[in-house]
């Protein structure tokens, strides 16, 4: 007479197992491949637990100098979605995905932003040509308003790839957009409080053009858009003279750059090294910039400290 009871118990256990499996349906998470860690963080903020993000260029690594391995192509080929920055920054990612057999959609996160073009008459090799004599600055994420566009593009792409999660992606994107709006307002207010003559700095390479345009701060650089470009002796000498003439308050090292060039500029110009800025890469998880929002706040704090008017 105990057999029916055991049967009911087995059925109950089976039903519980089915519920558990249903609740963890995204153990079979949507696989998304991205090129570099900043972009990977944005995708993760929108996708949450429904996705699994694979990012090729890791923390404190330079995407300009990245050398993919054959195994990277194979792994990307398995992804359901590939997300790139675009603007010439990570064209290698699309080629790598196709080489690995990827047949799906390649999403350009920067689609729809207002780009900056950089001239090639300044003695630097910028490296991102989009027309004769011109180069497009790919570092659009340095303006928080652009990243809001990135997030909208990412949410739309995830919803298309995973329609069952569309509402989840929209909700996550809306939450994150509110956080980005607050961050944008915070940065604008901080620089508006600085005297105009203090809002000029030198960084390792020209990665902060969008930041400069958005927040009314002037960045000078000995190297062009591509961090692996070579500065000319004439260009560096001219920059050092400019620093002295304009009384630039500080020079900054980037987390992806060789600090020796900035050290040379500091020693010859007398400018103060203001600290480390995060341009193309996040820090490791235990560092000051493990996410996009924390990266922007870390940069803001470093700049504020170095550029604040000296106490009299």
XYZ file of C-alpha atoms in Angstrom:
312
model
C 0.000 0.000 0.000
C 3.054 2.264 0.259
C 3.698 2.180 -3.499
C 1.196 4.976 -4.407
C 2.768 7.165 -1.706
C 6.237 6.572 -3.118
C 4.962 7.290 -6.626
C 3.408 10.580 -5.477
C 6.678 11.442 -3.715
C 8.672 10.757 -6.898
C 6.265 12.914 -8.912
C 6.611 15.736 -6.358
C 10.412 15.548 -6.513
C 10.271 15.556 -10.310
C 8.035 18.644 -10.283
C 10.393 20.423 -7.890
C 13.344 19.557 -10.114
C 11.483 20.934 -13.128
C 10.787 24.172 -11.282
C 14.421 24.475 -10.269
C 15.566 23.869 -13.813
C 13.074 26.401 -15.100
C 14.287 28.981 -12.597
C 17.857 28.466 -13.776
C 17.076 28.290 -17.471
C 19.935 30.673 -18.051
C 22.480 28.155 -16.970
C 22.122 28.043 -20.778
C 22.901 31.740 -20.827
C 23.114 33.770 -24.013
C 26.799 33.890 -24.925
C 28.022 37.366 -25.872
C 31.560 38.189 -27.012
C 33.018 41.682 -26.637
C 36.385 43.159 -27.514
C 37.538 45.019 -24.395
C 36.627 45.211 -20.737
C 34.822 48.568 -20.687
C 32.405 47.320 -23.329
C 32.096 43.984 -21.532
C 30.999 45.788 -18.370
C 28.291 47.720 -20.224
C 26.961 44.493 -21.749
C 26.975 42.796 -18.341
C 25.099 45.700 -16.743
C 22.251 45.237 -19.222
C 22.344 41.462 -19.614
C 22.725 40.435 -15.984
C 22.278 36.748 -15.254
C 20.640 36.000 -18.605
C 23.965 36.299 -20.430
C 27.537 35.087 -20.264
C 30.088 37.684 -21.408
C 33.459 36.785 -22.882
C 35.857 39.724 -23.213
C 39.141 39.346 -25.050
C 41.186 42.351 -23.878
C 41.513 42.196 -20.117
C 41.986 44.756 -17.320
C 44.868 47.227 -17.728
C 45.523 45.850 -21.242
C 45.839 47.928 -24.417
C 43.319 47.013 -27.124
C 45.437 48.904 -29.682
C 48.248 46.367 -29.238
C 46.149 43.228 -28.663
C 47.308 40.078 -30.452
C 44.509 37.470 -30.586
C 45.234 33.735 -30.537
C 43.622 31.100 -32.793
C 41.746 29.798 -29.751
C 40.112 33.243 -29.358
C 38.613 32.938 -32.840
C 37.178 29.513 -32.024
C 35.638 30.724 -28.774
C 34.085 33.810 -30.365
C 32.702 31.645 -33.148
C 30.489 29.927 -30.552
C 28.894 33.183 -29.358
C 25.283 34.097 -30.069
C 26.146 37.799 -30.325
C 29.304 39.843 -30.873
C 29.433 43.436 -29.599
C 32.145 45.838 -30.775
C 32.895 49.481 -30.107
C 33.303 50.378 -33.793
C 34.878 53.602 -35.105
C 37.982 51.664 -36.116
C 38.878 50.758 -32.534
C 38.316 47.008 -32.703
C 37.873 46.056 -36.367
C 40.035 43.029 -35.612
C 37.184 41.646 -33.481
C 34.837 41.323 -36.449
C 37.528 39.652 -38.562
C 38.342 37.292 -35.706
C 34.687 36.336 -35.241
C 34.243 35.528 -38.924
C 37.467 33.521 -38.910
C 36.027 31.469 -36.046
C 32.873 30.685 -38.015
C 30.579 33.229 -36.366
C 27.470 33.733 -38.503
C 25.399 35.979 -36.270
C 24.966 39.708 -35.852
C 27.871 41.994 -35.008
C 26.515 44.898 -32.960
C 28.301 48.263 -33.101
C 27.694 49.789 -29.677
C 28.692 53.306 -30.774
C 26.150 53.459 -33.626
C 24.350 56.798 -33.711
C 26.761 58.944 -31.706
C 28.243 62.238 -32.889
C 31.864 61.363 -33.668
C 35.023 63.429 -33.389
C 37.416 63.578 -36.314
C 41.102 64.133 -35.728
C 43.381 65.751 -38.264
C 46.687 64.146 -39.218
C 48.715 67.334 -39.482
C 49.971 67.359 -35.900
C 52.984 65.083 -36.276
C 51.321 61.996 -34.779
C 50.162 58.765 -36.350
C 46.595 58.472 -35.067
C 45.972 55.111 -36.615
C 42.176 55.140 -37.180
C 41.737 56.470 -40.720
C 38.205 57.040 -41.980
C 39.081 59.186 -44.959
C 42.007 60.987 -46.518
C 43.888 63.110 -44.001
C 41.369 62.424 -41.234
C 40.956 59.944 -38.430
C 37.918 59.217 -36.284
C 38.476 59.232 -32.544
C 37.096 55.894 -31.327
C 37.180 56.644 -27.576
C 33.525 57.696 -27.473
C 32.902 56.068 -24.080
C 34.772 58.937 -22.403
C 31.564 60.994 -22.737
C 28.885 59.495 -20.478
C 26.122 60.738 -22.794
C 27.586 58.529 -25.533
C 27.554 55.533 -23.214
C 23.844 56.042 -22.694
C 23.537 55.463 -26.457
C 25.810 52.406 -26.170
C 23.490 50.975 -23.511
C 20.358 51.542 -25.618
C 22.007 49.824 -28.592
C 23.145 46.895 -26.441
C 19.694 46.449 -24.867
C 18.035 46.404 -28.294
C 20.519 43.836 -29.605
C 20.091 41.552 -26.585
C 16.290 41.761 -26.867
C 16.519 40.729 -30.524
C 18.820 37.818 -29.756
C 16.785 36.715 -26.712
C 13.144 37.880 -27.088
C 12.068 36.106 -23.875
C 14.377 38.407 -21.942
C 13.400 41.637 -23.698
C 11.524 43.084 -20.717
C 14.397 42.211 -18.390
C 16.922 43.914 -20.660
C 14.768 47.024 -20.992
C 14.367 47.287 -17.223
C 18.093 46.836 -16.607
C 18.960 49.390 -19.284
C 16.522 51.914 -17.778
C 17.999 51.434 -14.302
C 21.542 51.804 -15.594
C 20.610 54.815 -17.706
C 19.450 56.585 -14.564
C 22.816 55.849 -12.947
C 24.607 57.215 -16.016
C 22.519 60.395 -16.031
C 23.514 61.040 -12.420
C 27.176 60.349 -13.225
C 27.103 62.760 -16.182
C 25.606 65.519 -14.042
C 28.185 64.893 -11.320
C 31.133 65.260 -13.724
C 29.693 68.404 -15.333
C 29.147 70.062 -11.959
C 32.659 69.187 -10.771
C 34.433 70.747 -13.759
C 32.131 73.756 -13.862
C 33.436 74.556 -10.382
C 37.072 74.639 -11.569
C 38.595 77.883 -12.880
C 38.938 77.792 -16.673
C 42.718 78.266 -16.520
C 43.036 75.086 -14.428
C 41.094 72.912 -16.896
C 44.028 71.759 -19.043
C 46.166 68.655 -18.663
C 48.503 66.295 -20.533
C 47.748 62.571 -20.883
C 49.799 59.745 -22.413
C 47.766 59.456 -25.633
C 44.816 61.266 -27.186
C 42.067 59.181 -25.602
C 40.096 61.979 -23.948
C 38.754 64.026 -26.851
C 35.125 63.174 -26.088
C 35.686 63.870 -22.397
C 37.176 67.250 -23.316
C 34.262 68.147 -25.577
C 31.605 67.071 -23.083
C 33.083 68.536 -19.898
C 34.964 71.603 -21.154
C 38.478 70.502 -20.224
C 41.504 70.666 -22.504
C 43.682 67.580 -23.033
C 47.101 67.665 -24.703
C 48.986 64.529 -25.699
C 52.394 63.567 -27.119
C 50.832 60.567 -28.892
C 47.816 60.327 -31.187
C 44.660 58.278 -30.838
C 46.452 54.931 -31.085
C 48.572 54.363 -27.990
C 51.118 52.398 -30.052
C 51.748 55.417 -32.315
C 55.176 57.001 -32.172
C 55.538 60.645 -31.105
C 58.035 62.737 -33.027
C 60.889 64.487 -31.219
C 59.651 67.751 -32.702
C 56.131 67.113 -31.430
C 57.308 66.296 -27.891
C 59.584 69.353 -27.776
C 56.728 71.559 -28.964
C 54.417 70.111 -26.326
C 56.954 70.791 -23.568
C 57.252 74.422 -24.686
C 53.455 74.687 -24.768
C 53.166 73.344 -21.222
C 55.551 75.972 -19.941
C 53.884 78.785 -21.891
C 50.351 77.850 -20.815
C 51.274 76.801 -17.275
C 49.514 73.439 -17.569
C 48.934 72.268 -13.968
C 49.535 68.520 -14.348
C 50.462 65.594 -16.573
C 48.855 62.171 -16.201
C 49.950 58.589 -16.749
C 47.428 56.139 -18.242
C 46.971 52.641 -16.896
C 47.700 51.149 -20.342
C 50.712 53.324 -21.220
C 54.465 53.211 -20.700
C 55.056 55.986 -18.118
C 58.532 56.907 -19.382
C 57.335 59.435 -21.952
C 55.180 61.278 -19.425
C 58.078 61.213 -16.955
C 60.313 62.835 -19.577
C 57.732 65.539 -20.214
C 57.346 66.118 -16.464
C 61.094 66.399 -15.869
C 61.640 68.797 -18.787
C 58.572 70.961 -18.240
C 58.379 71.025 -14.459
C 54.715 69.973 -14.513
C 53.381 67.821 -11.687
C 52.396 64.166 -12.303
C 48.764 64.232 -11.254
C 48.216 60.479 -11.084
C 46.858 57.654 -13.246
C 43.891 57.972 -15.603
C 41.898 55.050 -17.007
C 41.385 55.531 -20.727
C 40.924 52.302 -22.720
C 40.800 49.672 -19.978
C 39.328 49.046 -16.561
C 41.421 48.064 -13.573
C 41.443 44.603 -12.032
C 38.535 43.766 -9.723
C 40.419 44.945 -6.618
C 41.541 48.204 -8.263
C 39.916 51.647 -8.259
C 38.185 51.250 -11.647
C 36.679 47.753 -12.028
C 33.517 49.033 -13.754
C 32.715 51.837 -16.178
C 30.968 54.019 -13.580
C 33.773 53.535 -11.063
C 36.360 54.238 -13.780
C 34.773 57.589 -14.588
C 34.525 58.500 -10.906
C 38.160 57.470 -10.331
C 39.266 59.680 -13.235
C 37.146 62.548 -11.938
C 38.640 62.300 -8.448
C 42.206 62.169 -9.846
C 41.639 65.185 -12.093
C 39.893 67.205 -9.395
C 42.703 66.646 -6.925
C 45.435 67.620 -9.398
C 43.645 70.589 -10.976
C 42.241 72.226 -7.863
C 43.573 75.750 -7.439
C 46.438 75.790 -4.908
C 45.575 77.184 -1.510
C 47.011 80.594 -0.753
